[in-house]
Coordinates of C-alpha atoms in Angstrom, one line a residue:
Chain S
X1 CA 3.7 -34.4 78.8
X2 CA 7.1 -35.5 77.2
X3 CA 8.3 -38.9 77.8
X4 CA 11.9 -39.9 76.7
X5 CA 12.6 -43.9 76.7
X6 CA 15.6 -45.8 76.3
X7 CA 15.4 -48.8 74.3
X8 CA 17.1 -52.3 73.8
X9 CA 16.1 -54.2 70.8
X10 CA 17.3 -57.7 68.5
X11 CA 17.0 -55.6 65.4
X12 CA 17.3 -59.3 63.5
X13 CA 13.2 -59.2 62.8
X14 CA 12.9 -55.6 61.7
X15 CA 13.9 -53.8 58.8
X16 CA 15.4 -51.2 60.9
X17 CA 13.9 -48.4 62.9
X18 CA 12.2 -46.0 60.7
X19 CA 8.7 -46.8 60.1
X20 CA 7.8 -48.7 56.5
X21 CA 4.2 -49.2 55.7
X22 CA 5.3 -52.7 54.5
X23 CA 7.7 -54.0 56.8
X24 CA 8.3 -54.8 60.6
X25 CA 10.2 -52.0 61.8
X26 CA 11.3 -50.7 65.9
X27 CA 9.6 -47.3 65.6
X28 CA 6.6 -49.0 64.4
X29 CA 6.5 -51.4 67.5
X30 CA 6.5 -49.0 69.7
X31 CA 4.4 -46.8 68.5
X32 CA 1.4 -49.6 68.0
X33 CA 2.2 -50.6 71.6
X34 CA 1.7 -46.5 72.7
X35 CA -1.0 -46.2 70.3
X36 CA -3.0 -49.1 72.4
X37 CA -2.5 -47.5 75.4
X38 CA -2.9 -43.4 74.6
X39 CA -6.0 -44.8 72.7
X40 CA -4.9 -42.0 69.4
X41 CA -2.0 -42.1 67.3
X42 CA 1.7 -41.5 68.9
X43 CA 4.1 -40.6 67.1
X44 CA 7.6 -41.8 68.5
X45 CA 11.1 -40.0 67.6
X46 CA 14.1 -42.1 67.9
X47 CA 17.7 -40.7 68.2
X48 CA 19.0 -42.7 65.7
X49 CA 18.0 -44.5 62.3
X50 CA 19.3 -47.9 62.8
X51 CA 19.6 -49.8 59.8
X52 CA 17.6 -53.4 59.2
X53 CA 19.1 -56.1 61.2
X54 CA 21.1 -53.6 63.7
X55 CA 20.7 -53.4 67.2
X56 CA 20.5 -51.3 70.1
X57 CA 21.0 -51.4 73.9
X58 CA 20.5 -47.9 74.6
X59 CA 18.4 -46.1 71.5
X60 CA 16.6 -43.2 73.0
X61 CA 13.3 -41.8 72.2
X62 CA 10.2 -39.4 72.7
X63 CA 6.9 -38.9 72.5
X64 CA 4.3 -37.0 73.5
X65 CA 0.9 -38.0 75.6
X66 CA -1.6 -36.1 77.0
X67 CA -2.2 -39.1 79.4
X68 CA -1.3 -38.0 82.5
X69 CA 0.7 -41.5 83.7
X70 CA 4.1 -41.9 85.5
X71 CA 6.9 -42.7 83.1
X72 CA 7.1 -45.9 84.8
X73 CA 3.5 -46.7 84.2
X74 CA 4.6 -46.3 80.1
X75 CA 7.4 -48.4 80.8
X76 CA 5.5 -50.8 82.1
X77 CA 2.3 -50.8 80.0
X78 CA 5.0 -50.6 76.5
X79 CA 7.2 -53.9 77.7
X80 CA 3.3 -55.7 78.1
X81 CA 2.5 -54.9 74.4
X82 CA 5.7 -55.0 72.5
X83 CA 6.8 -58.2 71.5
X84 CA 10.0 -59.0 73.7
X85 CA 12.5 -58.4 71.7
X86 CA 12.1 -54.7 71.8
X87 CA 12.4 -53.7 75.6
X88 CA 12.1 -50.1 77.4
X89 CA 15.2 -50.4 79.6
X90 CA 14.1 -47.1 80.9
X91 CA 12.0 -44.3 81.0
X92 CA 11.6 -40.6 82.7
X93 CA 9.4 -37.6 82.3
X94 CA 11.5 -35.2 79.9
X95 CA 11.7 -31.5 79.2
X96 CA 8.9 -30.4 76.4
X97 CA 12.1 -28.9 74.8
X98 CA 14.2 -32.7 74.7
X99 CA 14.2 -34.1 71.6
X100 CA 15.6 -37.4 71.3
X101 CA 17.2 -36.5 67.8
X102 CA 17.9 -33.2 67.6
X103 CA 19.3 -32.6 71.2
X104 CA 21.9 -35.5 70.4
X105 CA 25.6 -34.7 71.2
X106 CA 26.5 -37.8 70.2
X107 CA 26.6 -42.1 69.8
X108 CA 28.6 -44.7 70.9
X109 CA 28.1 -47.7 68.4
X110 CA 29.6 -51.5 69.5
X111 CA 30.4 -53.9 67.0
X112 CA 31.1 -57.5 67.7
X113 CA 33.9 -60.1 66.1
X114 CA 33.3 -63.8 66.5
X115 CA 36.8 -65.1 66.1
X116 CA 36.1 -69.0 67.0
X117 CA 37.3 -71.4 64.2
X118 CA 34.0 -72.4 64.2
X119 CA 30.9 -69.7 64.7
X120 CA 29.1 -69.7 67.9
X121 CA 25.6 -70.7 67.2
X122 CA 24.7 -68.4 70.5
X123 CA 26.8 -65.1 69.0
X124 CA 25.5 -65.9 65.7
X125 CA 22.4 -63.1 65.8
X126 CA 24.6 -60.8 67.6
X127 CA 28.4 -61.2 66.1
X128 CA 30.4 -60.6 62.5
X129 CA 32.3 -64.5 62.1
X130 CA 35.5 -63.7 61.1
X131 CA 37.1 -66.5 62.1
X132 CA 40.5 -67.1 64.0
X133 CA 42.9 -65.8 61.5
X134 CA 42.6 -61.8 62.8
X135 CA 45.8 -59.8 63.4
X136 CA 45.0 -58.0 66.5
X137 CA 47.6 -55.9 66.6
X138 CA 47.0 -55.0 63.0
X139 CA 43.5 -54.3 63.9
X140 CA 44.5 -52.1 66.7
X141 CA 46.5 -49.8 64.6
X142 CA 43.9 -49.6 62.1
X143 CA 41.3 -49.0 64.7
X144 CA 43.3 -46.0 65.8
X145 CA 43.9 -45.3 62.2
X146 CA 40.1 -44.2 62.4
X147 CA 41.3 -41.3 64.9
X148 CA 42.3 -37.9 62.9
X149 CA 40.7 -36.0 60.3
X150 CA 37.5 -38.0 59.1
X151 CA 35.7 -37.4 55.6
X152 CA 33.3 -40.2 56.5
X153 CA 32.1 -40.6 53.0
X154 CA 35.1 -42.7 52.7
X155 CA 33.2 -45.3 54.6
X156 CA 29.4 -44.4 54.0
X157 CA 27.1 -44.3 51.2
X158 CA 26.2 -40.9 49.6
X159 CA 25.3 -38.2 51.7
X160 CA 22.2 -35.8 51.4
X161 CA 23.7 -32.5 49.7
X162 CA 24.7 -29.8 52.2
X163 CA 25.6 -32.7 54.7
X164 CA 28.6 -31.9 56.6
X165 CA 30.6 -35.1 56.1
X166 CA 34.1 -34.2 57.6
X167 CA 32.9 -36.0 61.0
X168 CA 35.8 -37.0 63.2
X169 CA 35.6 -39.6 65.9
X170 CA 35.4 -39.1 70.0
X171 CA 37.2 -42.3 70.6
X172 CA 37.8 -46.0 68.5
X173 CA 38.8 -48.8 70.9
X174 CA 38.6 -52.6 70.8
X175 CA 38.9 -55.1 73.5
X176 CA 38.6 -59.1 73.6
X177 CA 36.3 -60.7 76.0
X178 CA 36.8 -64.4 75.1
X179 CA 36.3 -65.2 71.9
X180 CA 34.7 -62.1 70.8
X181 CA 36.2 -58.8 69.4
X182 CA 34.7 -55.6 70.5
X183 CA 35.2 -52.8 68.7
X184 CA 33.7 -49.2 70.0
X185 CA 33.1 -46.0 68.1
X186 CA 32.1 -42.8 69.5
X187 CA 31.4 -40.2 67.6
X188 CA 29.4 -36.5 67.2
X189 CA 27.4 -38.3 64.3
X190 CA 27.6 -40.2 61.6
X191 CA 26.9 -40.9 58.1
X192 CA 24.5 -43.5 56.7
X193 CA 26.4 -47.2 56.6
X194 CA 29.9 -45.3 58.0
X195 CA 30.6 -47.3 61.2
X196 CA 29.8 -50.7 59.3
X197 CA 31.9 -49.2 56.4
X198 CA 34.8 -48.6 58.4
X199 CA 34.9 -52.1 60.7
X200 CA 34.7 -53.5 56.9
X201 CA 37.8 -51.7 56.6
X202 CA 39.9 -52.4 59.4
X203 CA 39.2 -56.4 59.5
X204 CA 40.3 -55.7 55.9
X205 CA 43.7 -54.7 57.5
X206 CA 43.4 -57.3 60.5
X207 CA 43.2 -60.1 57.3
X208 CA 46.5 -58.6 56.1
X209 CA 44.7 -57.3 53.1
X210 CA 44.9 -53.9 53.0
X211 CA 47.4 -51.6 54.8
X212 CA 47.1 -49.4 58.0
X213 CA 48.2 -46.4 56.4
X214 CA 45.3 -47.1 53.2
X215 CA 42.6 -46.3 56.2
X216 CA 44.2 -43.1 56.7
X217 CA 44.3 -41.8 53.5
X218 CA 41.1 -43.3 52.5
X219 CA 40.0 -41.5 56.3
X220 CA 41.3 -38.2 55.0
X221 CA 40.4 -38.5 51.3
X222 CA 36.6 -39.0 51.5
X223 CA 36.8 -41.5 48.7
X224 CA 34.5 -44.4 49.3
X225 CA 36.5 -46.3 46.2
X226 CA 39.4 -46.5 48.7
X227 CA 37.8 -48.1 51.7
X228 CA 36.8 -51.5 52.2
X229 CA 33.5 -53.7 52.2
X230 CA 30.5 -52.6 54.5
X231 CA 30.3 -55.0 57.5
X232 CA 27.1 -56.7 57.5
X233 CA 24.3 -55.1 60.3
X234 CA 24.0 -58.3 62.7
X235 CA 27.3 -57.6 64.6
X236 CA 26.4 -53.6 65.3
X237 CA 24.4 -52.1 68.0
X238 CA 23.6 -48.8 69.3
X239 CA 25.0 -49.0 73.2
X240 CA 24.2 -45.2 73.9
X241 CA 23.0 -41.9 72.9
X242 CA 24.9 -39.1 74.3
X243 CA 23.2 -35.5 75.6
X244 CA 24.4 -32.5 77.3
X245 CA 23.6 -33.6 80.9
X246 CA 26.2 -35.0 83.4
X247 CA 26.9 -38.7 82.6
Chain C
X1 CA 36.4 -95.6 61.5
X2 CA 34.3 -93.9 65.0
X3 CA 34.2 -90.4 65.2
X4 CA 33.6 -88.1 68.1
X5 CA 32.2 -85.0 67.5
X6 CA 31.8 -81.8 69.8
X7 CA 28.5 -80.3 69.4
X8 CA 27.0 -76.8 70.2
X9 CA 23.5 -76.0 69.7
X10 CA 21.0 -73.0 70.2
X11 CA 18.1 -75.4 71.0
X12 CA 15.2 -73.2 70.5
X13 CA 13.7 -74.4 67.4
X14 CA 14.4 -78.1 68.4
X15 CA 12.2 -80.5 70.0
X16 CA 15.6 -81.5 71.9
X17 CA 18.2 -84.2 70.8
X18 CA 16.3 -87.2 70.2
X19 CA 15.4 -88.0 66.7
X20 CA 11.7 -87.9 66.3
X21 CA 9.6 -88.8 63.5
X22 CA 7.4 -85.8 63.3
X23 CA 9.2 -82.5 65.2
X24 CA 13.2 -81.3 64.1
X25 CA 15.7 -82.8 66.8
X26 CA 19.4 -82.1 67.0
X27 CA 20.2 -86.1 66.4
X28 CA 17.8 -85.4 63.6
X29 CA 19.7 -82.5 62.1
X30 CA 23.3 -84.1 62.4
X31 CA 22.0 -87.7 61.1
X32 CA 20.4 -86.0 58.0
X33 CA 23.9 -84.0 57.7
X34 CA 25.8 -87.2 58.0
X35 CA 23.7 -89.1 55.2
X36 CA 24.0 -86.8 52.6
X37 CA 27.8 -87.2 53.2
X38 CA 28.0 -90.7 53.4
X39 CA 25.7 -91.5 51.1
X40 CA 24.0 -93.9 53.5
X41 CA 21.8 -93.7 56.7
X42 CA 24.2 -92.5 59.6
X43 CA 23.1 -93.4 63.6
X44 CA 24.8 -90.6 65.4
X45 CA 24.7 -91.4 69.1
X46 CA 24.6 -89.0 71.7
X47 CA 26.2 -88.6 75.4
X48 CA 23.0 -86.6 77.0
X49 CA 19.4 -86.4 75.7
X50 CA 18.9 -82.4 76.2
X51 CA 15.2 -81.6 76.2
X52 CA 12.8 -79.4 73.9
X53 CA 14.2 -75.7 73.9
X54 CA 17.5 -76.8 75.7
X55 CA 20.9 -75.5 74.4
X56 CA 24.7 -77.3 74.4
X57 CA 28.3 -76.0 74.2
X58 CA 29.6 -79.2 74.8
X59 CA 27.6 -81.8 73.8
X60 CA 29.4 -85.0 72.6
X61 CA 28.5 -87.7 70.2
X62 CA 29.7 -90.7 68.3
X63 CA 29.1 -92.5 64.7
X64 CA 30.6 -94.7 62.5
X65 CA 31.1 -94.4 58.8
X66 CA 33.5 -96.5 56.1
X67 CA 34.2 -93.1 54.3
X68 CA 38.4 -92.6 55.0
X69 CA 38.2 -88.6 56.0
X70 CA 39.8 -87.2 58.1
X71 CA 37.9 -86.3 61.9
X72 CA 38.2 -82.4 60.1
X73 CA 36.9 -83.5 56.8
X74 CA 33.9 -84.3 58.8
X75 CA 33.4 -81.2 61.0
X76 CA 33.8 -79.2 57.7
X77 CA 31.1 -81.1 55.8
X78 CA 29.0 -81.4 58.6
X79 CA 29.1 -77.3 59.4
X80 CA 28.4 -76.5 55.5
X81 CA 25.5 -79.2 55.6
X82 CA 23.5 -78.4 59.0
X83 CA 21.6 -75.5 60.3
X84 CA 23.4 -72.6 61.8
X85 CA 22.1 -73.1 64.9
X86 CA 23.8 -76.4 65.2
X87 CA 27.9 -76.5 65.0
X88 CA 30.5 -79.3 65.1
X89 CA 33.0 -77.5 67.4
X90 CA 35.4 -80.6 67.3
X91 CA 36.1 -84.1 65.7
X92 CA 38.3 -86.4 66.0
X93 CA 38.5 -90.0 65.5
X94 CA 37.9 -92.7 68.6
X95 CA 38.5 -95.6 69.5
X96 CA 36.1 -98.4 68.2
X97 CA 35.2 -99.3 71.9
X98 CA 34.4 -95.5 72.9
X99 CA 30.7 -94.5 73.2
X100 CA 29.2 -91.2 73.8
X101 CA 26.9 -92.7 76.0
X102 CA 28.1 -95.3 77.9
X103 CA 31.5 -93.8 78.0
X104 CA 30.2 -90.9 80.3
X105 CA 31.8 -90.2 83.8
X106 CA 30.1 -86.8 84.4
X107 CA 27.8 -84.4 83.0
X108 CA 28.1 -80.2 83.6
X109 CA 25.3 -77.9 83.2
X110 CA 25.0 -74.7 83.1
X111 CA 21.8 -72.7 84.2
X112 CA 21.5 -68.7 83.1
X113 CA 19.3 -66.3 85.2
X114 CA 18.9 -62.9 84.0
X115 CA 18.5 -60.6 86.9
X116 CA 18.3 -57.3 85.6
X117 CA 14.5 -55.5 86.3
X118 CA 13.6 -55.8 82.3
X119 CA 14.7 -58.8 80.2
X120 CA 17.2 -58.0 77.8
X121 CA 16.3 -59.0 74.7
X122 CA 19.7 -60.3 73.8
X123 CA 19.5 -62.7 77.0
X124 CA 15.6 -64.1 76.4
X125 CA 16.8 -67.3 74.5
X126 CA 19.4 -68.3 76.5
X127 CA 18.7 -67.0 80.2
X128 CA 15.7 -67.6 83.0
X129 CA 14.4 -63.8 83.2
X130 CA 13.8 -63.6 86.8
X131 CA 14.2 -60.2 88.0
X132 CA 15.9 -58.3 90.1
X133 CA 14.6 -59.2 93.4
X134 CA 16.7 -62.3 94.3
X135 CA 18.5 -62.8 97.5
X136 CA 22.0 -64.1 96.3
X137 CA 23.1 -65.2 99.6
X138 CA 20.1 -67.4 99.8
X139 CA 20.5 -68.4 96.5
X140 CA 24.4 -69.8 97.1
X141 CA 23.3 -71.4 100.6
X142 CA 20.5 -73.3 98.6
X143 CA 22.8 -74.2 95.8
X144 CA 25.1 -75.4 98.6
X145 CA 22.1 -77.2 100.1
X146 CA 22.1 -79.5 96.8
X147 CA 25.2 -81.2 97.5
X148 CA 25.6 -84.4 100.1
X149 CA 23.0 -87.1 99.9
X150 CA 20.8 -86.7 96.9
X151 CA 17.6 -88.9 95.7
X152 CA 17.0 -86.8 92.4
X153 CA 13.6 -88.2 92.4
X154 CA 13.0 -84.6 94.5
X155 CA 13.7 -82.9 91.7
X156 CA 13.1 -84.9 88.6
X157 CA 10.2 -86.7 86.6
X158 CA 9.4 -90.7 87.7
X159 CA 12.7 -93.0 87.0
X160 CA 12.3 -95.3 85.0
X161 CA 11.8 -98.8 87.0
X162 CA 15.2 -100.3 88.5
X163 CA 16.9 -97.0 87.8
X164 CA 19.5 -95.8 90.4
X165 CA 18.0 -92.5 91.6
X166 CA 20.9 -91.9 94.6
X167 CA 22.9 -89.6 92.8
X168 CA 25.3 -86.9 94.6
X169 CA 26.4 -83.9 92.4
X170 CA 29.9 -83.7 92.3
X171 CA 30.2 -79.6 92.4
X172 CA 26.9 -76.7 92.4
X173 CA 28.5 -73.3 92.1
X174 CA 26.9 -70.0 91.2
X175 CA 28.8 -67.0 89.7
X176 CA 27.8 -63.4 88.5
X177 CA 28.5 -61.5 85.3
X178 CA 26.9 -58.8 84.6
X179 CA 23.3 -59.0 85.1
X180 CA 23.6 -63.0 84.6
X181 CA 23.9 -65.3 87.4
X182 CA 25.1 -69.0 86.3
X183 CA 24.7 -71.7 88.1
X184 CA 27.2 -74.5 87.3
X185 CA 26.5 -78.2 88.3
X186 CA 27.9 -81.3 87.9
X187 CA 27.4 -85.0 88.3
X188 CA 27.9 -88.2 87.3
X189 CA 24.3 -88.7 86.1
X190 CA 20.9 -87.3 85.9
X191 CA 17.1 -88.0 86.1
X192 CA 15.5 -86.2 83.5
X193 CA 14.0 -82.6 84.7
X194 CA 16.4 -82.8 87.6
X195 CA 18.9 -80.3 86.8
X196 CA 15.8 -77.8 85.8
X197 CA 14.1 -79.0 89.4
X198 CA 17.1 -78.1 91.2
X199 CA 17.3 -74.7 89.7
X200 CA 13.6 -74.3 90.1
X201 CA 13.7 -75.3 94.0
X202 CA 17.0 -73.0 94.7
X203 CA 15.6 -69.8 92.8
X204 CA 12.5 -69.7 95.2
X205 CA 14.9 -69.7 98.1
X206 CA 16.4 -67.1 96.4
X207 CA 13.0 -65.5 96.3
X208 CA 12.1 -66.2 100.1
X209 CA 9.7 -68.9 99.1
X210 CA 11.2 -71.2 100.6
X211 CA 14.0 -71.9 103.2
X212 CA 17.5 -73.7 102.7
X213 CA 16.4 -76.0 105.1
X214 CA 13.4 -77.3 103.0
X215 CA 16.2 -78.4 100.3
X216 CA 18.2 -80.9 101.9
X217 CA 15.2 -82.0 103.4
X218 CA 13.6 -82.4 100.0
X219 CA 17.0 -83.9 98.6
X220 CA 17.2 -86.5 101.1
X221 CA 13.4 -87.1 101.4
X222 CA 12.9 -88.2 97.2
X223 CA 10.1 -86.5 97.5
X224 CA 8.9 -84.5 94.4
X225 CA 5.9 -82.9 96.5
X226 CA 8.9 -81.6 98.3
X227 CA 10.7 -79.7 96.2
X228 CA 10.1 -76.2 94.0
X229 CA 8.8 -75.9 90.1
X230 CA 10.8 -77.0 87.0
X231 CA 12.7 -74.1 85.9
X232 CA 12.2 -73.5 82.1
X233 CA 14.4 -75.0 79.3
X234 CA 16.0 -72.2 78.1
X235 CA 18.2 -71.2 80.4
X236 CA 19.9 -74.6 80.4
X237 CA 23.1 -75.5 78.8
X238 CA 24.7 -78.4 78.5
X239 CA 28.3 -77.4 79.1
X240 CA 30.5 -80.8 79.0
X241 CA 30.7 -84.4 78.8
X242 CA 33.3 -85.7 80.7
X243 CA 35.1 -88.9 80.2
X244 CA 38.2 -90.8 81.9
X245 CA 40.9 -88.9 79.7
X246 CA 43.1 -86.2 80.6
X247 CA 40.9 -83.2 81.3

């Protein structure tokens, strides 16, 4: 029996997803907690390799059991033994043919502003402090600026060879809710560090340090040497992961 | 020279406000702050005592120094000295006869409950997780229920002896976003715990524990058997201190 999960995690105590024989990491929370309750080692695949410190509302992943339970029952039994700030959000029986990776069509990434004078002590885990000074409008073109042809190794660290790395975007938006910025990306797929590399990038612009029409031509050129700085992890998080099924 | 500061705090890793000799306190934090700055010991005084694990946005406090900086100076030395879970949202100088304490016409607090079926993770410091089974019309009727006569001694620890313990609210409202329900209230004053007893009593209303009725009765009574559990701290957040200025 397949069981696909959707997961919200803090990512602030783990050094990422992928499991590390040294380290606290998501994957290998959950798969202790499933490993308790199968009573044999579970392996668990997650859609996407979040990086240490980066959240997620809505990672998805699957495993396999030969325990005959209702995906509820999982749900349940996982949220008892995983410390809380990793939490199944959801769970169903799947296909034998879903994969949680593989069968991905897609990702929709949120990154967060905290534009207070002062940072929030209650967005700190969960925001980038940029302070007040942010040209929205610049950061609106720039954000569009994203749109179009996309190398996104002008925003991401090297690739694996034989990646594909001309990746375009599905859709770049921001909207304010109070004091914070929110910036959305949606994408096919991405490269390692590319959505922190370009919200680096276009605050660059919002700062009136760079131009709008540098994150095109760095967008087009695939040259990491004309981008700007990676954004630190704590303000992204994984919202969704998309798959060919009606939405 | 007085200065009144603007305080927000997570209060999770704080035994509350009030310094203490052998646990961290938020007094504690901001006093230690203010030393190193004036080169001397600094009394910070504060409007509301919050408890162990209870947060602020709007917590206000008063101290006096001989340094001649400017109110900013402060908040800017203050912020690079303390904790990041503890921020000086404003400062500006006082008058010598104002007082954090004393000064006080009105406290509000706000009180988080997280409603969705599984706590989010990004909620569980700051919000009550209480499920998705409350009755929100019950819940607004008993919030309703707080205001009119009130002996907070239904809802609060033992005054201390001679203490005043008739004290009305001034407003109780509850709003949704999102999966959070807040529950605002104001007064003039409060017994300790009573805030936390009040939110306590309603939310088993909310849960058909208890009727609407059984709240004004327990409100009028003082009674303390009377009344529902203390709700935890750390859904509570002290929101403002009012005083007779302009608003």
């Amino acid at each position: 029996m397949r069981v696909k999960i959707t997961l919200a995690y803090v990512g602030t105590n783990y050094a990422g997803w992928q499991r590390q024989s040294n380290a606290p990491t998501v994957q290998g929370a959950v798969e202790a907690a499933a490993a308790v309750i199968a009573d044999q080692p579970v392996t668990v695949y997650g859609a996407g390799r979040t990086d240490a410190g980066v959240h997620a509302r809505g990672q998805v992943a699957h495993f396999d059991t030969s325990r005959d339970w209702p995906a509820e029952e999982w749900q349940r039994a996982l949220n008892a033994l995983m410390p809380a700030d990793v939490r199944v959000v959801d769970a169903a029986p799947a296909d034998p043919l879903f994969h949680a990776r593989h069968g991905a069509r897609g990702k929709t990434y949120s990154y967060q502003l905290d534009t207070e004078a002062v940072a929030s002590p209650f967005l700190a885990p969960y925001a980038w402090h940029v302070g007040s000074g942010l040209d929205e409008a610049a950061l609106s073109a720039a954000t569009e600026a994203l749109l179009g042809r996309l190398d996104q190794r002008a925003f991401a660290t090297q690739p694996e060879p034989g990646e594909r790395t001309e990746r375009p975007l599905q859709s770049a938006t921001i909207e304010r809710d109070g004091s914070v910025v929110r910036i959305t990306i949606r994408g096919r797929s991405f490269l390692r560090f590319a959505v922190r590399g370009m919200v680096g990038t276009i605050v660059e612009v919002a700062r009136g340090r760079r131009t709008v029409a540098s994150v095109r031509a760095a967008a087009e050129s695939g040259d990491r040497t004309l981008a700007g700085a990676t954004a630190p992890p704590h303000g992204l998080c994984l919202c969704r992961v998309h798959y060919q099924e009606p939405e």
